[in-house]
Amino acid sequence: KNEVEQSPQNLTAQEGEFITINCSYSVGISALHWLQQHPGGGIVSLFMLSSGKKKHGRLIATINIQEKHSSLHITASHPRDSAVYICAVGPLNTGNQFYFGTGTSLRVIP
Amino acid sequence: ETGVTQSPTHLIKTRGQQVTLRCSSQSGHNTVSWYQQALGQGPQFIFQYYREEENGRGNFPPRFSGLQFPNYSSELNVNALELDDSALYLCASSLSLAAYNEQFFGPGTRLTVL
């Protein structure tokens, strides 16, 4: 049983499309992070959420604490957005010892 | 570029051997976490060090051990390597234990056990 579930597992989009990646979790959390992992392994932190919504450029992340659900949206997708997107949650009282989803592999075609 | 470095980049070992992986955190980051990422999976939490003491541990056997040093570097040691230990090993440093702190990941060490 995985505490963090992501959907879809794989996603192929045309350049310019609006993309949504979903994350559901089963534990109480103090924070949720969205991460981006490029081929070769390097992971970059995109957002930290504890409530509401955040926007950075073409990326938007939302979280609904009551429903234990978060979404990552990419507007006007571009081939350079191709990567694996990972949701990570910090359960209550464990600080930053995270549970990770298995990731969503995104490929944006020109 | 996160300012976190790991060495070596790649490593091949045989079953039963021991390995030491190294991580250099960002200056001032007193928390480092180590993760194991199998192919096609999300990272799994191995353990965390805070101010040179182990602060938490995931579901990994005692043959996985670590150290954190005052100069913001840390080590992951794995004894009696098994084939299933083949994975990408990531370290991540942060300013403190709080979940809202950004985690800065290193590029990883890819370990292959034959």
PDB file of C-alpha atoms in Angstrom:
ATOM      1  CA  LYS A   1       0.000   0.000   0.000  1.00  0.00           C
ATOM      2  CA  ASN A   2       1.414   3.346  -1.056  1.00  0.00           C
ATOM      3  CA  GLU A   3       0.526   6.375   1.032  1.00  0.00           C
ATOM      4  CA  VAL A   4       0.834   8.596  -2.041  1.00  0.00           C
ATOM      5  CA  GLU A   5      -0.858   7.852  -5.359  1.00  0.00           C
ATOM      6  CA  GLN A   6      -0.301   9.806  -8.545  1.00  0.00           C
ATOM      7  CA  SER A   7      -2.220   9.820 -11.800  1.00  0.00           C
ATOM      8  CA  PRO A   8      -1.709   9.423 -14.603  1.00  0.00           C
ATOM      9  CA  GLN A   9       1.489   7.339 -14.569  1.00  0.00           C
ATOM     10  CA  ASN A  10       2.362   8.388 -18.112  1.00  0.00           C
ATOM     11  CA  LEU A  11       1.184  11.353 -20.129  1.00  0.00           C
ATOM     12  CA  THR A  12       1.885  12.449 -23.698  1.00  0.00           C
ATOM     13  CA  ALA A  13       0.737  15.906 -24.761  1.00  0.00           C
ATOM     14  CA  GLN A  14       1.035  18.175 -27.786  1.00  0.00           C
ATOM     15  CA  GLU A  15       2.971  21.366 -27.306  1.00  0.00           C
ATOM     16  CA  GLY A  16       0.652  24.079 -26.029  1.00  0.00           C
ATOM     17  CA  GLU A  17      -1.777  21.771 -24.251  1.00  0.00           C
ATOM     18  CA  PHE A  18      -2.956  22.303 -20.678  1.00  0.00           C
ATOM     19  CA  ILE A  19      -1.738  19.473 -18.438  1.00  0.00           C
ATOM     20  CA  THR A  20      -2.990  18.257 -15.060  1.00  0.00           C
ATOM     21  CA  ILE A  21      -1.223  15.777 -12.800  1.00  0.00           C
ATOM     22  CA  ASN A  22      -3.019  14.531  -9.696  1.00  0.00           C
ATOM     23  CA  CYS A  23      -1.762  13.409  -6.305  1.00  0.00           C
ATOM     24  CA  SER A  24      -3.836  11.750  -3.582  1.00  0.00           C
ATOM     25  CA  TYR A  25      -2.525  10.799  -0.160  1.00  0.00           C
ATOM     26  CA  SER A  26      -3.891   8.860   2.777  1.00  0.00           C
ATOM     27  CA  VAL A  27      -2.102  10.390   5.785  1.00  0.00           C
ATOM     28  CA  GLY A  28      -2.374  13.701   7.598  1.00  0.00           C
ATOM     29  CA  ILE A  29       0.366  15.976   6.371  1.00  0.00           C
ATOM     30  CA  SER A  30       2.092  19.178   7.302  1.00  0.00           C
ATOM     31  CA  ALA A  31       3.330  19.928   3.789  1.00  0.00           C
ATOM     32  CA  LEU A  32       3.255  18.625   0.229  1.00  0.00           C
ATOM     33  CA  HIS A  33       6.012  19.159  -2.320  1.00  0.00           C
ATOM     34  CA  TRP A  34       5.949  18.877  -6.084  1.00  0.00           C
ATOM     35  CA  LEU A  35       9.272  17.830  -7.598  1.00  0.00           C
ATOM     36  CA  GLN A  36      10.587  17.562 -11.129  1.00  0.00           C
ATOM     37  CA  GLN A  37      13.057  14.849 -12.110  1.00  0.00           C
ATOM     38  CA  HIS A  38      14.890  14.926 -15.431  1.00  0.00           C
ATOM     39  CA  PRO A  39      16.504  11.919 -17.144  1.00  0.00           C
ATOM     40  CA  GLY A  40      19.752  11.179 -15.353  1.00  0.00           C
ATOM     41  CA  GLY A  41      18.185  11.628 -11.950  1.00  0.00           C
ATOM     42  CA  GLY A  42      18.490  15.259 -10.849  1.00  0.00           C
ATOM     43  CA  ILE A  43      15.484  16.392  -8.790  1.00  0.00           C
ATOM     44  CA  VAL A  44      14.371  19.999  -8.503  1.00  0.00           C
ATOM     45  CA  SER A  45      11.791  21.291  -6.058  1.00  0.00           C
ATOM     46  CA  LEU A  46       8.920  23.121  -7.796  1.00  0.00           C
ATOM     47  CA  PHE A  47       6.458  23.948  -5.024  1.00  0.00           C
ATOM     48  CA  MET A  48       5.800  23.507  -1.324  1.00  0.00           C
ATOM     49  CA  LEU A  49       2.136  23.639  -0.346  1.00  0.00           C
ATOM     50  CA  SER A  50       0.404  23.501   2.992  1.00  0.00           C
ATOM     51  CA  SER A  51      -2.847  25.104   1.799  1.00  0.00           C
ATOM     52  CA  GLY A  52      -4.426  26.863  -1.171  1.00  0.00           C
ATOM     53  CA  LYS A  53      -2.680  27.528  -4.426  1.00  0.00           C
ATOM     54  CA  LYS A  54       0.692  28.651  -5.737  1.00  0.00           C
ATOM     55  CA  LYS A  55       1.760  29.836  -9.182  1.00  0.00           C
ATOM     56  CA  HIS A  56       5.199  30.077 -10.717  1.00  0.00           C
ATOM     57  CA  GLY A  57       5.363  30.994 -14.372  1.00  0.00           C
ATOM     58  CA  ARG A  58       3.346  28.423 -16.324  1.00  0.00           C
ATOM     59  CA  LEU A  59       3.064  26.088 -13.340  1.00  0.00           C
ATOM     60  CA  ILE A  60       0.178  26.130 -10.877  1.00  0.00           C
ATOM     61  CA  ALA A  61      -0.177  23.858  -7.846  1.00  0.00           C
ATOM     62  CA  THR A  62      -3.257  23.465  -5.677  1.00  0.00           C
ATOM     63  CA  ILE A  63      -4.005  21.479  -2.559  1.00  0.00           C
ATOM     64  CA  ASN A  64      -7.225  20.493  -0.774  1.00  0.00           C
ATOM     65  CA  ILE A  65      -6.238  19.381   2.710  1.00  0.00           C
ATOM     66  CA  GLN A  66      -9.727  18.089   3.602  1.00  0.00           C
ATOM     67  CA  GLU A  67      -9.873  15.885   0.514  1.00  0.00           C
ATOM     68  CA  LYS A  68      -6.161  14.918   0.750  1.00  0.00           C
ATOM     69  CA  HIS A  69      -5.592  15.841  -2.861  1.00  0.00           C
ATOM     70  CA  SER A  70      -3.247  18.065  -4.826  1.00  0.00           C
ATOM     71  CA  SER A  71      -2.937  18.926  -8.498  1.00  0.00           C
ATOM     72  CA  LEU A  72      -0.100  20.279 -10.587  1.00  0.00           C
ATOM     73  CA  HIS A  73      -1.113  22.150 -13.732  1.00  0.00           C
ATOM     74  CA  ILE A  74       1.111  23.180 -16.620  1.00  0.00           C
ATOM     75  CA  THR A  75      -0.293  25.797 -18.967  1.00  0.00           C
ATOM     76  CA  ALA A  76       0.933  26.131 -22.564  1.00  0.00           C
ATOM     77  CA  SER A  77       3.105  23.029 -22.259  1.00  0.00           C
ATOM     78  CA  HIS A  78       6.491  22.961 -23.977  1.00  0.00           C
ATOM     79  CA  PRO A  79       8.853  20.103 -24.902  1.00  0.00           C
ATOM     80  CA  ARG A  80      11.266  21.286 -22.199  1.00  0.00           C
ATOM     81  CA  ASP A  81       8.554  20.402 -19.636  1.00  0.00           C
ATOM     82  CA  SER A  82       9.168  16.723 -20.474  1.00  0.00           C
ATOM     83  CA  ALA A  83      10.240  15.117 -17.196  1.00  0.00           C
ATOM     84  CA  VAL A  84       8.951  13.000 -14.337  1.00  0.00           C
ATOM     85  CA  TYR A  85       6.836  14.922 -11.831  1.00  0.00           C
ATOM     86  CA  ILE A  86       6.794  13.565  -8.294  1.00  0.00           C
ATOM     87  CA  CYS A  87       4.510  14.398  -5.396  1.00  0.00           C
ATOM     88  CA  ALA A  88       6.014  14.096  -1.896  1.00  0.00           C
ATOM     89  CA  VAL A  89       4.170  14.493   1.411  1.00  0.00           C
ATOM     90  CA  GLY A  90       5.536  15.239   4.856  1.00  0.00           C
ATOM     91  CA  PRO A  91       3.335  13.338   7.347  1.00  0.00           C
ATOM     92  CA  LEU A  92       2.359  15.077  10.556  1.00  0.00           C
ATOM     93  CA  ASN A  93       4.983  14.889  13.297  1.00  0.00           C
ATOM     94  CA  THR A  94       7.693  13.464  11.054  1.00  0.00           C
ATOM     95  CA  GLY A  95       9.157  16.742   9.872  1.00  0.00           C
ATOM     96  CA  ASN A  96      10.572  16.369   6.384  1.00  0.00           C
ATOM     97  CA  GLN A  97      10.735  12.561   6.245  1.00  0.00           C
ATOM     98  CA  PHE A  98       8.717  12.329   3.088  1.00  0.00           C
ATOM     99  CA  TYR A  99       6.556   9.737   1.391  1.00  0.00           C
ATOM    100  CA  PHE A 100       6.845   9.932  -2.390  1.00  0.00           C
ATOM    101  CA  GLY A 101       4.507   9.038  -5.215  1.00  0.00           C
ATOM    102  CA  THR A 102       5.845   6.908  -8.047  1.00  0.00           C
ATOM    103  CA  GLY A 103       5.847   9.879 -10.385  1.00  0.00           C
ATOM    104  CA  THR A 104       4.109  10.929 -13.579  1.00  0.00           C
ATOM    105  CA  SER A 105       6.227  10.703 -16.718  1.00  0.00           C
ATOM    106  CA  LEU A 106       5.332  13.598 -19.014  1.00  0.00           C
ATOM    107  CA  ARG A 107       6.347  13.837 -22.655  1.00  0.00           C
ATOM    108  CA  VAL A 108       5.459  16.964 -24.609  1.00  0.00           C
ATOM    109  CA  ILE A 109       5.653  16.559 -28.371  1.00  0.00           C
ATOM    110  CA  PRO A 110       6.506  19.576 -30.575  1.00  0.00           C
TER     111      PRO A 110
ATOM    112  CA  GLU B   1      22.284  23.459  -9.762  1.00  0.00           C
ATOM    113  CA  THR B   2      21.176  22.858  -6.165  1.00  0.00           C
ATOM    114  CA  GLY B   3      24.558  23.191  -4.490  1.00  0.00           C
ATOM    115  CA  VAL B   4      24.357  19.583  -3.281  1.00  0.00           C
ATOM    116  CA  THR B   5      26.942  17.206  -4.708  1.00  0.00           C
ATOM    117  CA  GLN B   6      27.233  13.439  -4.562  1.00  0.00           C
ATOM    118  CA  SER B   7      30.064  11.052  -5.343  1.00  0.00           C
ATOM    119  CA  PRO B   8      30.641   8.863  -7.119  1.00  0.00           C
ATOM    120  CA  THR B   9      28.213   9.338 -10.004  1.00  0.00           C
ATOM    121  CA  HIS B  10      28.137   5.676 -10.907  1.00  0.00           C
ATOM    122  CA  LEU B  11      29.350   2.592  -9.103  1.00  0.00           C
ATOM    123  CA  ILE B  12      29.406  -1.128  -9.873  1.00  0.00           C
ATOM    124  CA  LYS B  13      29.814  -3.623  -7.044  1.00  0.00           C
ATOM    125  CA  THR B  14      29.332  -7.342  -6.597  1.00  0.00           C
ATOM    126  CA  ARG B  15      27.011  -9.077  -4.175  1.00  0.00           C
ATOM    127  CA  GLY B  16      28.378  -9.218  -0.629  1.00  0.00           C
ATOM    128  CA  GLN B  17      30.634  -6.194  -0.988  1.00  0.00           C
ATOM    129  CA  GLN B  18      30.382  -2.961   0.979  1.00  0.00           C
ATOM    130  CA  VAL B  19      29.917   0.520  -0.448  1.00  0.00           C
ATOM    131  CA  THR B  20      30.197   4.101   0.811  1.00  0.00           C
ATOM    132  CA  LEU B  21      28.347   6.913  -0.938  1.00  0.00           C
ATOM    133  CA  ARG B  22      29.074  10.540  -0.184  1.00  0.00           C
ATOM    134  CA  CYS B  23      27.035  13.716  -0.152  1.00  0.00           C
ATOM    135  CA  SER B  24      28.056  17.319   0.344  1.00  0.00           C
ATOM    136  CA  SER B  25      25.161  19.491   1.519  1.00  0.00           C
ATOM    137  CA  GLN B  26      24.611  23.180   1.074  1.00  0.00           C
ATOM    138  CA  SER B  27      26.480  25.231   3.636  1.00  0.00           C
ATOM    139  CA  GLY B  28      24.306  25.876   6.691  1.00  0.00           C
ATOM    140  CA  HIS B  29      21.966  22.951   6.026  1.00  0.00           C
ATOM    141  CA  ASN B  30      21.989  20.861   9.192  1.00  0.00           C
ATOM    142  CA  THR B  31      19.540  18.237   7.918  1.00  0.00           C
ATOM    143  CA  VAL B  32      20.311  15.589   5.323  1.00  0.00           C
ATOM    144  CA  SER B  33      18.046  12.793   4.139  1.00  0.00           C
ATOM    145  CA  TRP B  34      18.980   9.779   2.063  1.00  0.00           C
ATOM    146  CA  TYR B  35      16.637   8.083  -0.396  1.00  0.00           C
ATOM    147  CA  GLN B  36      16.727   4.961  -2.543  1.00  0.00           C
ATOM    148  CA  GLN B  37      15.024   5.150  -5.921  1.00  0.00           C
ATOM    149  CA  ALA B  38      14.527   1.918  -7.835  1.00  0.00           C
ATOM    150  CA  LEU B  39      13.930   2.109 -11.565  1.00  0.00           C
ATOM    151  CA  GLY B  40      10.454   3.413 -12.361  1.00  0.00           C
ATOM    152  CA  GLN B  41       9.638   4.080  -8.706  1.00  0.00           C
ATOM    153  CA  GLY B  42       9.506   7.103  -6.472  1.00  0.00           C
ATOM    154  CA  PRO B  43      12.253   7.642  -3.893  1.00  0.00           C
ATOM    155  CA  GLN B  44      12.017   5.675  -0.640  1.00  0.00           C
ATOM    156  CA  PHE B  45      13.181   7.291   2.607  1.00  0.00           C
ATOM    157  CA  ILE B  46      16.215   5.495   4.083  1.00  0.00           C
ATOM    158  CA  PHE B  47      17.144   7.755   7.007  1.00  0.00           C
ATOM    159  CA  GLN B  48      17.715  11.314   8.044  1.00  0.00           C
ATOM    160  CA  TYR B  49      20.474  13.021  10.005  1.00  0.00           C
ATOM    161  CA  TYR B  50      20.084  16.236  11.956  1.00  0.00           C
ATOM    162  CA  ARG B  51      23.099  17.867  13.567  1.00  0.00           C
ATOM    163  CA  GLU B  52      25.119  14.649  13.201  1.00  0.00           C
ATOM    164  CA  GLU B  53      22.515  12.424  14.892  1.00  0.00           C
ATOM    165  CA  GLU B  54      20.155   9.989  13.175  1.00  0.00           C
ATOM    166  CA  ASN B  55      16.701  11.557  13.387  1.00  0.00           C
ATOM    167  CA  GLY B  56      14.510   8.979  11.699  1.00  0.00           C
ATOM    168  CA  ARG B  57      14.699   5.829   9.669  1.00  0.00           C
ATOM    169  CA  GLY B  58      12.580   4.221   6.987  1.00  0.00           C
ATOM    170  CA  ASN B  59      11.984   0.523   6.427  1.00  0.00           C
ATOM    171  CA  PHE B  60      15.599  -0.407   5.661  1.00  0.00           C
ATOM    172  CA  PRO B  61      17.735  -3.047   7.413  1.00  0.00           C
ATOM    173  CA  PRO B  62      20.651  -2.160   9.732  1.00  0.00           C
ATOM    174  CA  ARG B  63      23.177  -2.906   6.982  1.00  0.00           C
ATOM    175  CA  PHE B  64      22.227   0.550   5.708  1.00  0.00           C
ATOM    176  CA  SER B  65      23.998   3.031   7.970  1.00  0.00           C
ATOM    177  CA  GLY B  66      25.069   6.626   7.799  1.00  0.00           C
ATOM    178  CA  LEU B  67      27.124   9.419   9.210  1.00  0.00           C
ATOM    179  CA  GLN B  68      26.870  13.200   9.094  1.00  0.00           C
ATOM    180  CA  PHE B  69      29.910  15.394   9.671  1.00  0.00           C
ATOM    181  CA  PRO B  70      30.253  18.965  10.996  1.00  0.00           C
ATOM    182  CA  ASN B  71      31.356  20.211   7.558  1.00  0.00           C
ATOM    183  CA  TYR B  72      27.876  19.493   6.064  1.00  0.00           C
ATOM    184  CA  SER B  73      29.005  16.297   4.377  1.00  0.00           C
ATOM    185  CA  SER B  74      27.467  12.894   4.988  1.00  0.00           C
ATOM    186  CA  GLU B  75      27.874   9.248   4.069  1.00  0.00           C
ATOM    187  CA  LEU B  76      25.608   6.320   3.317  1.00  0.00           C
ATOM    188  CA  ASN B  77      27.197   2.921   3.956  1.00  0.00           C
ATOM    189  CA  VAL B  78      25.697  -0.318   2.742  1.00  0.00           C
ATOM    190  CA  ASN B  79      27.159  -3.640   3.893  1.00  0.00           C
ATOM    191  CA  ALA B  80      26.640  -7.104   2.413  1.00  0.00           C
ATOM    192  CA  LEU B  81      25.263  -5.755  -0.854  1.00  0.00           C
ATOM    193  CA  GLU B  82      22.326  -7.564  -2.434  1.00  0.00           C
ATOM    194  CA  LEU B  83      21.141  -7.481  -6.032  1.00  0.00           C
ATOM    195  CA  ASP B  84      18.024  -5.533  -4.955  1.00  0.00           C
ATOM    196  CA  ASP B  85      20.242  -2.722  -3.664  1.00  0.00           C
ATOM    197  CA  SER B  86      20.776  -1.678  -7.293  1.00  0.00           C
ATOM    198  CA  ALA B  87      19.165   1.767  -7.477  1.00  0.00           C
ATOM    199  CA  LEU B  88      19.730   5.500  -7.661  1.00  0.00           C
ATOM    200  CA  TYR B  89      20.698   6.849  -4.233  1.00  0.00           C
ATOM    201  CA  LEU B  90      19.777  10.452  -3.594  1.00  0.00           C
ATOM    202  CA  CYS B  91      20.655  12.756  -0.758  1.00  0.00           C
ATOM    203  CA  ALA B  92      18.739  15.916   0.015  1.00  0.00           C
ATOM    204  CA  SER B  93      19.666  18.699   2.389  1.00  0.00           C
ATOM    205  CA  SER B  94      17.461  21.286   4.029  1.00  0.00           C
ATOM    206  CA  LEU B  95      17.765  24.151   6.440  1.00  0.00           C
ATOM    207  CA  SER B  96      15.908  22.377   9.254  1.00  0.00           C
ATOM    208  CA  LEU B  97      13.567  19.497  10.046  1.00  0.00           C
ATOM    209  CA  ALA B  98      10.421  21.435   9.171  1.00  0.00           C
ATOM    210  CA  ALA B  99       8.364  19.899   6.366  1.00  0.00           C
ATOM    211  CA  TYR B 100       7.841  23.252   4.718  1.00  0.00           C
ATOM    212  CA  ASN B 101      11.568  23.713   4.079  1.00  0.00           C
ATOM    213  CA  GLU B 102      12.675  23.159   0.515  1.00  0.00           C
ATOM    214  CA  GLN B 103      14.722  20.031   0.031  1.00  0.00           C
ATOM    215  CA  PHE B 104      17.767  20.435  -2.203  1.00  0.00           C
ATOM    216  CA  PHE B 105      18.583  17.191  -3.965  1.00  0.00           C
ATOM    217  CA  GLY B 106      21.929  16.002  -5.188  1.00  0.00           C
ATOM    218  CA  PRO B 107      22.277  14.453  -8.658  1.00  0.00           C
ATOM    219  CA  GLY B 108      22.384  10.940  -7.216  1.00  0.00           C
ATOM    220  CA  THR B 109      24.710   7.960  -7.280  1.00  0.00           C
ATOM    221  CA  ARG B 110      23.645   5.074  -9.496  1.00  0.00           C
ATOM    222  CA  LEU B 111      24.671   1.813  -7.842  1.00  0.00           C
ATOM    223  CA  THR B 112      24.655  -1.441  -9.760  1.00  0.00           C
ATOM    224  CA  VAL B 113      25.122  -4.680  -7.844  1.00  0.00           C
ATOM    225  CA  LEU B 114      26.098  -7.709  -9.935  1.00  0.00           C
TER     226      LEU B 114
END
